[in-house]
CSV table of C-alpha atoms in Angstrom, one decimal:
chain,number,residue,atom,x,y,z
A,6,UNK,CA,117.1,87.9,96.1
A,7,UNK,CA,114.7,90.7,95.0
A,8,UNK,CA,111.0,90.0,96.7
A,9,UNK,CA,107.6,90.8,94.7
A,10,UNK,CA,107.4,93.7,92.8
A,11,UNK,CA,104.2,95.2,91.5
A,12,UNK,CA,103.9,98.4,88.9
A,13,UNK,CA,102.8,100.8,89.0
A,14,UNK,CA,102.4,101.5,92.8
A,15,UNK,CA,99.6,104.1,92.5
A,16,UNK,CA,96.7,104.6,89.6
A,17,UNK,CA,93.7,106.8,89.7
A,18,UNK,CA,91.2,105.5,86.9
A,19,UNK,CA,87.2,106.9,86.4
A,20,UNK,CA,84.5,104.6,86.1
A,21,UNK,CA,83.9,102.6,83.5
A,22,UNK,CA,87.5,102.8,83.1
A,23,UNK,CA,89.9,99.4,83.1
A,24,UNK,CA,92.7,98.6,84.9
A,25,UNK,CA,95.6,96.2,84.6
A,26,UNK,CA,98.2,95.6,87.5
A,27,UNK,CA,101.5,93.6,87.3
A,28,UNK,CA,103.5,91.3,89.5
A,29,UNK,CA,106.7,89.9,89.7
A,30,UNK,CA,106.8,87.1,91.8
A,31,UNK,CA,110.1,86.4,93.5
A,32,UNK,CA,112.7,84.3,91.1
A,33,UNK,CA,112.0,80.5,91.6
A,34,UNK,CA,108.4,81.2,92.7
A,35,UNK,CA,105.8,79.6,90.6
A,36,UNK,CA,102.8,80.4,92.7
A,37,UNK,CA,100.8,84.1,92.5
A,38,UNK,CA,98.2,84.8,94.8
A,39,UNK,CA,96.5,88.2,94.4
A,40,UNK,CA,94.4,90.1,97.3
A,41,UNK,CA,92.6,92.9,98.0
A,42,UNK,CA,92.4,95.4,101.0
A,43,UNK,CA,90.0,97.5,101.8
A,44,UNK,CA,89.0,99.7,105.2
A,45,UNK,CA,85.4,97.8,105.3
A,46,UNK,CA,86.1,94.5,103.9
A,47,UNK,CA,90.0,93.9,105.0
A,48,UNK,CA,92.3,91.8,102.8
A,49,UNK,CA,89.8,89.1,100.7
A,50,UNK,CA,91.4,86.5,98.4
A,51,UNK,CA,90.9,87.1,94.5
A,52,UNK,CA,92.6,84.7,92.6
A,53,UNK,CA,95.7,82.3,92.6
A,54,UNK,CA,97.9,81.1,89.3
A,55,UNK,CA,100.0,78.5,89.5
A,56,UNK,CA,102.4,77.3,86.4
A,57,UNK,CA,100.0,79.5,84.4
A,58,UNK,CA,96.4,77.8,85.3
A,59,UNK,CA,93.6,79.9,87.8
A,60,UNK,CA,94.3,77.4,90.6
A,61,UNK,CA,91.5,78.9,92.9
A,62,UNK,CA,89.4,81.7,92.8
A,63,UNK,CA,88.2,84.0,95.4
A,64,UNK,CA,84.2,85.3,95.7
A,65,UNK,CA,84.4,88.1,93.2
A,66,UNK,CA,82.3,89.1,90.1
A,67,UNK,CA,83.7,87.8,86.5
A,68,UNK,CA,84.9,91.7,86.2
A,69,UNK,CA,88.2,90.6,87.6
A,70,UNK,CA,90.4,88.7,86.1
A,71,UNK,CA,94.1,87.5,85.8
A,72,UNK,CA,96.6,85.8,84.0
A,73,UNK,CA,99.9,83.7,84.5
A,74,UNK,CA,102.9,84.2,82.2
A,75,UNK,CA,105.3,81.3,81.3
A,76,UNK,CA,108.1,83.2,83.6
A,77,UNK,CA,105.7,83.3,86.6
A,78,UNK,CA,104.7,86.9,86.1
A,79,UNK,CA,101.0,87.8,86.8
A,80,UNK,CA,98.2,90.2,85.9
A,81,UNK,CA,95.4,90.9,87.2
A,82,UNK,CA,92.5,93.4,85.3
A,83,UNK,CA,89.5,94.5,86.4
A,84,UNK,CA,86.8,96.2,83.5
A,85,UNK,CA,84.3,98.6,83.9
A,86,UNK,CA,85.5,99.8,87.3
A,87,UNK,CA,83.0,101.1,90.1
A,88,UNK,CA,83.7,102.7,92.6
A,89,UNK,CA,84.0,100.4,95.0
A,90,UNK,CA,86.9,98.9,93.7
A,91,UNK,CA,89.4,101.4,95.2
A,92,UNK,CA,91.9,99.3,97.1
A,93,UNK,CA,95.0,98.6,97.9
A,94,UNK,CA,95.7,95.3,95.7
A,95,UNK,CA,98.3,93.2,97.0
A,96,UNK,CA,100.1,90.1,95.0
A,97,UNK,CA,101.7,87.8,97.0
A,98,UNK,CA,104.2,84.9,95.7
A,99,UNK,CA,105.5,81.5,96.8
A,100,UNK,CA,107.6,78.5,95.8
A,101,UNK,CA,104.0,76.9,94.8
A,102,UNK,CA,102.6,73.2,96.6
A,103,UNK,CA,99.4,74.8,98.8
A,104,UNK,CA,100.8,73.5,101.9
A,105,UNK,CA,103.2,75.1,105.0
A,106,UNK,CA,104.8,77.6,102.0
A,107,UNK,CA,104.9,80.9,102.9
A,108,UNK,CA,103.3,83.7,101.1
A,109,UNK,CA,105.4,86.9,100.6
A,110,UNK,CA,103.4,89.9,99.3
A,111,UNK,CA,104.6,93.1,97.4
A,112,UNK,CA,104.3,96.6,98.4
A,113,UNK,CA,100.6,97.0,96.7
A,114,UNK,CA,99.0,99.2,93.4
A,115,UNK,CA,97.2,101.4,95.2
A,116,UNK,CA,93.9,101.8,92.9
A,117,UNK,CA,91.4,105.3,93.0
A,118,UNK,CA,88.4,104.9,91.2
A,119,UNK,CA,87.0,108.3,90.4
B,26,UNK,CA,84.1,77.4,106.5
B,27,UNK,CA,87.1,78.9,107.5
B,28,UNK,CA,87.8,82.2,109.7
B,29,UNK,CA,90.2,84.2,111.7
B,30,UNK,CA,89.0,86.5,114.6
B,31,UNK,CA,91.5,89.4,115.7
B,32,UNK,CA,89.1,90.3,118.9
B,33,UNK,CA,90.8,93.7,119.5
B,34,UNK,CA,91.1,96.5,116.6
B,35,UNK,CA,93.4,99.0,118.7
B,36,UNK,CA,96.2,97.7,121.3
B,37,UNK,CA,98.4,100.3,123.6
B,38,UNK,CA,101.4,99.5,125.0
B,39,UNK,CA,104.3,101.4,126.6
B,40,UNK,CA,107.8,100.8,125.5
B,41,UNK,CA,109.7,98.2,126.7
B,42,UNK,CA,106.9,96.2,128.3
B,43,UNK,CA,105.3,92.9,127.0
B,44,UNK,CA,103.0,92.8,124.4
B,45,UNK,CA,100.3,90.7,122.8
B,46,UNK,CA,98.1,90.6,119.8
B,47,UNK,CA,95.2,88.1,119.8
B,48,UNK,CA,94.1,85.9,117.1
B,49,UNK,CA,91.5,82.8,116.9
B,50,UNK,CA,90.5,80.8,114.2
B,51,UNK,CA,87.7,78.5,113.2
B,52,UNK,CA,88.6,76.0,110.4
B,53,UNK,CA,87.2,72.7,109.4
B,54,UNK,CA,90.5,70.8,109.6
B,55,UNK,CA,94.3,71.2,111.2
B,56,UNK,CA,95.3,74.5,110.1
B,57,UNK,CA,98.3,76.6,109.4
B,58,UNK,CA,99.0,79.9,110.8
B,59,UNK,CA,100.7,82.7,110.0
B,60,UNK,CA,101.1,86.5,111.1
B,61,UNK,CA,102.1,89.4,109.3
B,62,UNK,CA,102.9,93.1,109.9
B,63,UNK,CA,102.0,95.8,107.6
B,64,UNK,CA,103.4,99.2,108.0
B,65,UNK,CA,102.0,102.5,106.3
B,66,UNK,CA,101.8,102.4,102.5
B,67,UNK,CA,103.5,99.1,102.3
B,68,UNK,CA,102.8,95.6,101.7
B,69,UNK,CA,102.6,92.4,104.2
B,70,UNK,CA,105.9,91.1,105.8
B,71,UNK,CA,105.9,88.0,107.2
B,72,UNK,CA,106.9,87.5,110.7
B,73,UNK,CA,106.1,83.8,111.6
B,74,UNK,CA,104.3,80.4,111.1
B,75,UNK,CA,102.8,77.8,112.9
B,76,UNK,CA,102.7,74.9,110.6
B,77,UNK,CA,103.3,71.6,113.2
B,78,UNK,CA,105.3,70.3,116.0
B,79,UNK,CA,106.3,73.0,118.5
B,80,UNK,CA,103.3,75.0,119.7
B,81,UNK,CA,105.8,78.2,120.6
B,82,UNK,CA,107.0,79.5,117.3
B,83,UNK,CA,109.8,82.1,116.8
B,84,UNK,CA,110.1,84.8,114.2
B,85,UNK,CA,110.8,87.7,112.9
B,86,UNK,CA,112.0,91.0,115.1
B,87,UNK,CA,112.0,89.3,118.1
B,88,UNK,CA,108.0,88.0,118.3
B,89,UNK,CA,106.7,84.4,118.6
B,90,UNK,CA,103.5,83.0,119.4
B,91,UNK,CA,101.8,80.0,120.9
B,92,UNK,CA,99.3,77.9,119.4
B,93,UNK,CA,96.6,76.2,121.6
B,94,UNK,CA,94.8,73.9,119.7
B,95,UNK,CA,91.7,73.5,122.5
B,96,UNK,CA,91.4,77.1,122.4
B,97,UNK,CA,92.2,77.6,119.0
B,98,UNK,CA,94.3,80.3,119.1
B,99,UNK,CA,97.3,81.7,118.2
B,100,UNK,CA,98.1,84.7,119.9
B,101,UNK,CA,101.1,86.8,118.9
B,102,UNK,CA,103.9,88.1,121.6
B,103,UNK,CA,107.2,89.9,122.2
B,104,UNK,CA,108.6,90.1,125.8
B,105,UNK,CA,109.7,94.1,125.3
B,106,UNK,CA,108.0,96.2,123.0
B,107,UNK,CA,109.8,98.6,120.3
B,108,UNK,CA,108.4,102.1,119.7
B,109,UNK,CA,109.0,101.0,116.1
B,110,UNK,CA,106.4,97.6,116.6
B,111,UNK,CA,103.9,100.5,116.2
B,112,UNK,CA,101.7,98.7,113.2
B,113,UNK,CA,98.7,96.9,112.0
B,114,UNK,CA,99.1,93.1,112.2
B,115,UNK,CA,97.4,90.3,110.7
B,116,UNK,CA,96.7,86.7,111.4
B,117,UNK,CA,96.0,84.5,108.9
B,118,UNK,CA,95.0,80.8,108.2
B,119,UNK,CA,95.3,78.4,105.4
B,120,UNK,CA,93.7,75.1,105.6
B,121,UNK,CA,95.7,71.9,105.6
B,122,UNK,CA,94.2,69.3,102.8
B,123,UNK,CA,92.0,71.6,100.6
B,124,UNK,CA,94.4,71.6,97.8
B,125,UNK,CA,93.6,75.7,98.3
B,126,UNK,CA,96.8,78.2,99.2
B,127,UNK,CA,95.0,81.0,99.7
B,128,UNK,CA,94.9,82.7,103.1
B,129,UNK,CA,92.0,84.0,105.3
B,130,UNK,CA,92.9,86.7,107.4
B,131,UNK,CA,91.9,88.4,110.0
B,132,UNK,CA,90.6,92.3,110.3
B,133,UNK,CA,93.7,93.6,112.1
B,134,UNK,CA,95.1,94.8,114.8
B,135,UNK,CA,96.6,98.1,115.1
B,136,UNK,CA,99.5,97.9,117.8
B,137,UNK,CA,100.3,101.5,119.3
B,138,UNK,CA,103.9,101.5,121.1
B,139,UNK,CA,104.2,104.8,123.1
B,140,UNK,CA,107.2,105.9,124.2
């Protein structure tokens, strides 16, 4: 079974600029959580979709955003970038009840804010 | 509030000896806790999960870990370390009952085998 993919892997954007990022969850996964890793602030929480519907929401400003498709696919997009939004942003997928289930995360989009 | 402490950034071990990674946590109910390993330029792999029942979980490549509920910890092991171990590794905890999936993690540790 293919795990999550995310495209693209790498983007350079300026500020100001805005951004969306893809995931494919793994097939049969409803859930998409997304994350984001930095060297100061480590891997903080952004948002979760579940069968379409912002489940929970992470402390970030209303600049970042997501959606859920009706096949389980997710993006995220972030407007009027600063700076300090270079990350590494990481989706992570699972089967979907927020219990024991196991998260499995993708390889990252790389983000450079210029 | 929930939280996850990884107490040491940088741990050194020499091949084929025992290694462990420290984690704690401070949660406001039972928890559930997991560890993953991220090598360069990639994503998180999942190696293991304490959810209930036994408190010494197996996983992935040969590591488990114990959970200690009066110390609230979960530290991660492997009896003989692999030059290819060498990686960051997170723990991370979810909260049982909050109707929330999303995971708290830890800063990392970055695990240095040397040969």
């Amino acid at each position: 079974k293919a795990g999550v993919t995310q495209t693209p892997r790498y983007l350079i954007k300026t500020r100001g600029q805005q951004v969306t990022l893809s995931c494919s969850p793994i097939s049969g996964h409803r859930s998409v959580s997304w994350y984001q890793q930095t060297p100061g602030q480590g891997l903080q929480f952004l948002f979760e979709y579940f069968s379409e519907t912002q489940r929970n929401k992470g402390n970030f400003p209303g600049r970042f955003s997501g959606r859920q498709f009706s096949n389980s696919r997710s993006e995220m997009n972030v407007s009027t970038l600063e700076l300090g939004d270079s990350a590494l942003y990481l989706c992570a997928s699972s089967l979907g009840a927020p219990s024991s289930e196991t998260q499995y995360f993708g390889p990252g989009t790389r983000l450079l804010v210029l | 509030a929930q939280s996850v402490a990884q107490p040491e950034d940088q741990v050194n071990v020499a091949e084929g000896n025992p290694l462990t990674v420290k984690c704690t946590y401070s949660v406001s109910g039972n928890p559930y806790l997991f560890w993953y390993v991220q090598y360069p330029n990639r994503g998180l792999q999942f190696l293991l999960k304490y959810i209930t029942g036994d408190n010494l979980v197996k996983g992935s490549y040969g590591f488990e870990a114990e959970f200690n509920k009066s110390q609230t910890s979960f530290h991660l092991k492997k009896p003989s370390a692999l030059v290819s171990d060498s990686a960051l590794y997170f723990c991370a905890v979810r909260v049982v009952l909050t109707g929330a999936n999303n995971l708290f993690f830890g800063t990392g540790t970055r695990l240095t085998v040397i040969p």
